[in-house]
Short mmCIF file of C-alpha atoms and ligand atoms in Angstrom, two decimals:
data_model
loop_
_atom_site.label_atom_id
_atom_site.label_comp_id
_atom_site.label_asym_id
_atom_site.label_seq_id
_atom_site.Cartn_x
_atom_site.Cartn_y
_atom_site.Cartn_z
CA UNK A 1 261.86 9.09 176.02
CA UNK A 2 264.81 11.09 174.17
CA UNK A 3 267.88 8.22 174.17
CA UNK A 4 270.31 10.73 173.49
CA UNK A 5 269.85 13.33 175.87
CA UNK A 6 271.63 13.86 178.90
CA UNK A 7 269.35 15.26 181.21
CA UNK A 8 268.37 13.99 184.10
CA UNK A 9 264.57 13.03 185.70
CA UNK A 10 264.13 12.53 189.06
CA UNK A 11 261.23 11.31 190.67
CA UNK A 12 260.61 11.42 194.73
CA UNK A 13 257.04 10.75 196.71
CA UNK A 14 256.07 13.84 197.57
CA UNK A 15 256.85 17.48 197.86
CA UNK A 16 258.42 17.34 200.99
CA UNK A 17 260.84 15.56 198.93
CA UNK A 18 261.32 17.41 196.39
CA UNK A 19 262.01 20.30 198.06
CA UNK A 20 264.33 18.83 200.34
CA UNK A 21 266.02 17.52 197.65
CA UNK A 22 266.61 21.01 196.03
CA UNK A 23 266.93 22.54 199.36
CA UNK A 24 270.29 20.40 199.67
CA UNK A 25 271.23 21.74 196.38
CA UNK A 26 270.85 25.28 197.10
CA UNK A 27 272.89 24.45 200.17
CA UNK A 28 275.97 22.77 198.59
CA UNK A 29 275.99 25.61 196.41
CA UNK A 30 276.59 27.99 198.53
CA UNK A 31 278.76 25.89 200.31
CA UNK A 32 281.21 25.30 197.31
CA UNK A 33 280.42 29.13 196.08
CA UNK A 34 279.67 31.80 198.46
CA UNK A 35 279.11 34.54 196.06
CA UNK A 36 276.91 31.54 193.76
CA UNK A 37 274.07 33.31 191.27
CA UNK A 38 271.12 31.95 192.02
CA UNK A 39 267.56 32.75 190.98
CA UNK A 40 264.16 31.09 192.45
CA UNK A 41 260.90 30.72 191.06
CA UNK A 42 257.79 32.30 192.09
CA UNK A 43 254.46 30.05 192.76
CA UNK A 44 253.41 27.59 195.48
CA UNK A 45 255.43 24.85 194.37
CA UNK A 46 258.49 26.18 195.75
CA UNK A 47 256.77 27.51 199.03
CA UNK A 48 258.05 24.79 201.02
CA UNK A 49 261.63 25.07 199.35
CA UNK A 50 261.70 28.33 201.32
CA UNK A 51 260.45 27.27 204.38
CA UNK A 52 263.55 25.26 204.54
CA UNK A 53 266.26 27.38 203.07
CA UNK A 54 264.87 30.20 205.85
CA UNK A 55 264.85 27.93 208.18
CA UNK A 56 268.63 26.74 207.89
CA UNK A 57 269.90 30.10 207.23
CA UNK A 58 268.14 31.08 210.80
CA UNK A 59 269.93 28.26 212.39
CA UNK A 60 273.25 29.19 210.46
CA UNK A 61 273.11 26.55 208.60
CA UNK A 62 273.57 28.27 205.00
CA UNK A 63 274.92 31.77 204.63
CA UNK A 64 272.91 34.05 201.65
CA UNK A 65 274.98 37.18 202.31
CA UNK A 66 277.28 37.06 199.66
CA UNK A 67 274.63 35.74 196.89
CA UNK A 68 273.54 37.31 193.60
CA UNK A 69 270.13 36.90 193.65
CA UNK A 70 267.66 37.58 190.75
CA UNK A 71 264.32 37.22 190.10
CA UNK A 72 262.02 35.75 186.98
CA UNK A 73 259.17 37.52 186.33
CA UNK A 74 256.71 40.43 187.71
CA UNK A 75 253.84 42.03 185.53
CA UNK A 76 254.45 44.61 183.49
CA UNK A 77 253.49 47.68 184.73
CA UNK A 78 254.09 47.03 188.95
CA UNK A 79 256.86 48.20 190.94
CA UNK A 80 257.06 45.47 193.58
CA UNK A 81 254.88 46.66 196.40
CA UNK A 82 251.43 46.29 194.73
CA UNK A 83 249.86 43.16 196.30
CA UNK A 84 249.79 41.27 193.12
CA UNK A 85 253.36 41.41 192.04
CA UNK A 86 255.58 38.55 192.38
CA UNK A 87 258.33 40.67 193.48
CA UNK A 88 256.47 41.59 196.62
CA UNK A 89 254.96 38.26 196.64
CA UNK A 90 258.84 36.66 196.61
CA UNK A 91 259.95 39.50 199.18
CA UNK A 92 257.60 38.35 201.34
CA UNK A 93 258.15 34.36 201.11
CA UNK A 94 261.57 34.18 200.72
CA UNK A 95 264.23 37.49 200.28
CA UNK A 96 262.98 39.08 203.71
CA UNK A 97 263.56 35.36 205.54
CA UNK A 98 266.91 35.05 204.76
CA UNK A 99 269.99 36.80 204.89
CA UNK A 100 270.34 38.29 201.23
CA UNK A 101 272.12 41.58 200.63
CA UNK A 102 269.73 43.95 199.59
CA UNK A 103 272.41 45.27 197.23
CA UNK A 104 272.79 41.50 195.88
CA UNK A 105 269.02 41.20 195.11
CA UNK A 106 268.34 41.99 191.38
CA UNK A 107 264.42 42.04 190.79
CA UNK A 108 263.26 42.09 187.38
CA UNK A 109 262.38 45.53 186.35
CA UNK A 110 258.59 45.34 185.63
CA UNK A 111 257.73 48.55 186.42
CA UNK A 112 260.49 50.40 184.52
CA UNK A 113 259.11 53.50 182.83
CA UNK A 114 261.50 51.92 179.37
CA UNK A 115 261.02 48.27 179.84
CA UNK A 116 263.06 47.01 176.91
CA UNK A 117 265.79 49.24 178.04
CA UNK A 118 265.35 47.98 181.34
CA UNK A 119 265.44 44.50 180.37
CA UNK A 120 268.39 44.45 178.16
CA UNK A 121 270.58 46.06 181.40
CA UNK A 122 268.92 43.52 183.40
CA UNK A 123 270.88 40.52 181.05
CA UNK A 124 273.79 42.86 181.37
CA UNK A 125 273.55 42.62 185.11
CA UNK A 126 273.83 38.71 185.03
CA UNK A 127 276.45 38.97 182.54
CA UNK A 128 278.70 41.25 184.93
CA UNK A 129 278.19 39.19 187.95
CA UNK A 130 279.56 35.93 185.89
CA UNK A 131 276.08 34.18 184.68
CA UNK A 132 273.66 32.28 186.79
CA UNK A 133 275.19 28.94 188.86
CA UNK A 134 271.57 28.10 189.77
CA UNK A 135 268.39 28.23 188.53
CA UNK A 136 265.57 26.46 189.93
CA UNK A 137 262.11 27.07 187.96
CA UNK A 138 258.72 26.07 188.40
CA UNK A 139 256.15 24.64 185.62
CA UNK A 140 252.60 25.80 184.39
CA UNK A 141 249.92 23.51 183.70
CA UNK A 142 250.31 24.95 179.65
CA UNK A 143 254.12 24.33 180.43
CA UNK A 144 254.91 27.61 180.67
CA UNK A 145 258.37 28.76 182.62
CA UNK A 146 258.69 31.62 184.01
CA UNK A 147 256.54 33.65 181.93
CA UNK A 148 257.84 31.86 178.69
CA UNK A 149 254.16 31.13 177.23
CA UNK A 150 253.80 28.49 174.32
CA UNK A 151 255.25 29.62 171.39
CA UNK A 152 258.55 31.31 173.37
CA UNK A 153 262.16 31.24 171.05
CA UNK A 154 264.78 29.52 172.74
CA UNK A 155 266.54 32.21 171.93
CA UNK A 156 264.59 34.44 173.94
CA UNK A 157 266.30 36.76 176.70
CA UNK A 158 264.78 39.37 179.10
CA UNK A 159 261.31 41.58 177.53
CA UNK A 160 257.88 41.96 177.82
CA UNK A 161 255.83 39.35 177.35
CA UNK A 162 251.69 39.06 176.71
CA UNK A 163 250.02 36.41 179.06
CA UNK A 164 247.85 33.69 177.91
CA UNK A 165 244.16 34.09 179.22
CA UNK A 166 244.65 30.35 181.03
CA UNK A 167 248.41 31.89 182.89
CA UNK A 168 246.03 35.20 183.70
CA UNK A 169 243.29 33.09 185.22
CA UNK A 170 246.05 30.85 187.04
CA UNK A 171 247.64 34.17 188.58
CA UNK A 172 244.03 35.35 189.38
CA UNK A 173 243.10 32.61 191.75
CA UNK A 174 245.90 33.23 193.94
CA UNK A 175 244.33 36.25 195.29
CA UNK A 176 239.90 34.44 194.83
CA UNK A 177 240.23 36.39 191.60
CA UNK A 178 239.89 39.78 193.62
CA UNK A 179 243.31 41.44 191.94
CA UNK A 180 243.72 42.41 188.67
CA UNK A 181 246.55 40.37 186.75
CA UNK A 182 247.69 42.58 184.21
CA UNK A 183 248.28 41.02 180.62
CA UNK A 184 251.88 41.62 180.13
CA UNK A 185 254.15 40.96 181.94
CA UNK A 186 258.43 40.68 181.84
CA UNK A 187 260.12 37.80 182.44
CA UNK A 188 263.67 36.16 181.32
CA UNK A 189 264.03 34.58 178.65
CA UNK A 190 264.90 31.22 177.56
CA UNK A 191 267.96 31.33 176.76
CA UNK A 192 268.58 33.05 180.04
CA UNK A 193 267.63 29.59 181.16
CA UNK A 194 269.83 27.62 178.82
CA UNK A 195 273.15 29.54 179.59
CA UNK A 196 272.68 28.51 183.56
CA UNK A 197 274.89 26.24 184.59
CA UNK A 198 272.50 23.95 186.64
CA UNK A 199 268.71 24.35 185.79
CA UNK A 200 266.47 22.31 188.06
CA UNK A 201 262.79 22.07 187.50
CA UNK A 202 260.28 21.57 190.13
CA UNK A 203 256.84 20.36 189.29
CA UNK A 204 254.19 18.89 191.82
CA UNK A 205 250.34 17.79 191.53
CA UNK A 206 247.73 16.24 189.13
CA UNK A 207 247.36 19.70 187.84
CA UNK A 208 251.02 19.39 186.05
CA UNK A 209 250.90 15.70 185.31
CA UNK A 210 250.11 16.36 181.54
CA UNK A 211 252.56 19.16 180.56
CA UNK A 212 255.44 17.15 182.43
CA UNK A 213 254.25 14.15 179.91
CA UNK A 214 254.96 16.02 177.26
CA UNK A 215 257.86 17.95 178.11
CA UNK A 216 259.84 14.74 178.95
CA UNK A 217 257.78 12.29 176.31
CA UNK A 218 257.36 13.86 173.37
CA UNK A 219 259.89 16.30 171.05
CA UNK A 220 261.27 19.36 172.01
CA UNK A 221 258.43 21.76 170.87
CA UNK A 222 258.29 25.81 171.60
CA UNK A 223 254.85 24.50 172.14
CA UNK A 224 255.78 23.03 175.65
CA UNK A 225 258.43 25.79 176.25
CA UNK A 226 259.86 23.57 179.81
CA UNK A 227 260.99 20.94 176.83
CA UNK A 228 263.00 23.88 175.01
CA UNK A 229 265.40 23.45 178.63
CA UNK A 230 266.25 20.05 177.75
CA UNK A 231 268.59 21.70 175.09
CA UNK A 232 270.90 21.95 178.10
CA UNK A 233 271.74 18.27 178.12
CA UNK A 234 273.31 17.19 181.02
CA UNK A 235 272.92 20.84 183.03
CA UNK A 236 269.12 20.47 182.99
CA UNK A 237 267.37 17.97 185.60
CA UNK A 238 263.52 17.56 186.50
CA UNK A 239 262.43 16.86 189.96
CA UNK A 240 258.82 16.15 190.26
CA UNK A 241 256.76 14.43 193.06
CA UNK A 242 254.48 11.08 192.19
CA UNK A 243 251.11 13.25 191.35
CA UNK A 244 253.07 15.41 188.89
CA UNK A 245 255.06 12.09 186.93
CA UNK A 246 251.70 10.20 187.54
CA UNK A 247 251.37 10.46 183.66
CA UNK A 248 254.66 9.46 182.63
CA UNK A 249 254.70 6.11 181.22
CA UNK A 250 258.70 5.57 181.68
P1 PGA B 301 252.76 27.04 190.77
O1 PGA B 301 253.14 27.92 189.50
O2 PGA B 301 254.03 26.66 191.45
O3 PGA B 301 251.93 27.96 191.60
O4 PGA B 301 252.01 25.87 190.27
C1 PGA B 301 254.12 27.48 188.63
C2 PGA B 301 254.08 28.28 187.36
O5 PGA B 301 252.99 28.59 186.85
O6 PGA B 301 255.15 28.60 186.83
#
């Protein structure tokens, strides 16, 4: 366990928990900052997260309308409204349940016919609106975020990305392996992450207990790209539920 870094670990029972827990930050930041830049992950680790933010924005309860939203990740190649694109996948489970401005919701231009192009306006974009006040990201069992595979700079931003054969299979049980998942895809970028101002990361189940481990245990290593985000000291924090810190041995 690093002594000298600030960041923070916490660990709650269950799921439930943990998504409570980050529900209540998504909540007091858009209670302190109306117009707040905030980007979700994609996955089913944050699938009860947005069963609770919809449900408190349907009772009033937290107000999305003035939010700049942006998205990770999507495969290279889709334009949202193929089945197997996060973008539809994340229109479906969270943007259409709440009460985001279509004109607030920045998507990550996968299916751009220049995608480096596309990508570089698409860091412009969250330059513009002031940089991102909250990030909340999701693991994979090779500790991938967002699309950041092993081996991703810190220093990355925005581009297009090739996919490890273990994130393809991953992707390709989602749907009983009966979609395609393409092998690029574009995601942000590291130091997209970095630059946030908070950066929460979720991680629940056996199937993340080792890459947690090693993200919080051993040295920051481009290897386990979640450990590149403690390089954010005090701005990064891990919530994970008692399955996913089973292997920690602090
Ligand atoms: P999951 O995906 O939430 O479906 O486990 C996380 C990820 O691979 O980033």
């Amino acid at each position: 366990m690093p002594g000298v870094e600030a960041w923070n670990l916490t660990v709650l029972p269950t799921l439930a928990a943990v998504s409570d827990y980050v529900a209540n930050v998504v909540t007091e930041t858009l209670r302190s900052k109306p117009d707040a830049v905030i980007v979700l992950p994609t996955g089913s680790t944050p699938l009860p997260l947005f069963d609770i933010l919809s449900a408190r924005a349907a009772r009033g309860e937290i107000d999305f309308s003035h939010v700049q939203f942006f998205s990770l990740d999507d495969y290279l190649g889709l334009n949202g409204t193929e089945p197997n694109s996060l973008t539809n996948w994340l229109r479906n489970e969270f943007i259409n349940r709440v009460n985001l401005d279509p004109a607030r919701v920045h998507l990550a231009p996968a299916g751009a016919s220049d995608p480096e192009r596309a990508a570089r306006d698409y860091d412009q974009l969250i330059s513009q609106v002031g940089g991102i006040d909250l990030m909340v990201l999701g693991i994979g069992g090779n500790g991938h975020v967002a699309f950041n595979e092993p081996g991703a700079s810190e220093a990355s931003r925005t581009r297009v990305v090739s996919l490890t054969p273990e994130t393809q299979a991953q992707a390709a049980a989602y749907w009983h392996n009966e979609l395609d998942i393409p092998p690029q895809a574009m995601t942000m970028g590291i130091a997209n992450m970095l630059e946030a101002r908070r950066i929460i990361l979720i991680a629940s189940g056996y199937s993340k207990a080792d890459a947690l481990r090693r993200t919080v245990e051993e040295p920051i290593s481009a290897d386990m790209p979640a450990s590149l985000l403690r390089h954010a000291g005090d701005r990064f924090e891990i919530v994970a539920d008692g399955e996913a810190a089973s292997q920690l041995t602090v």
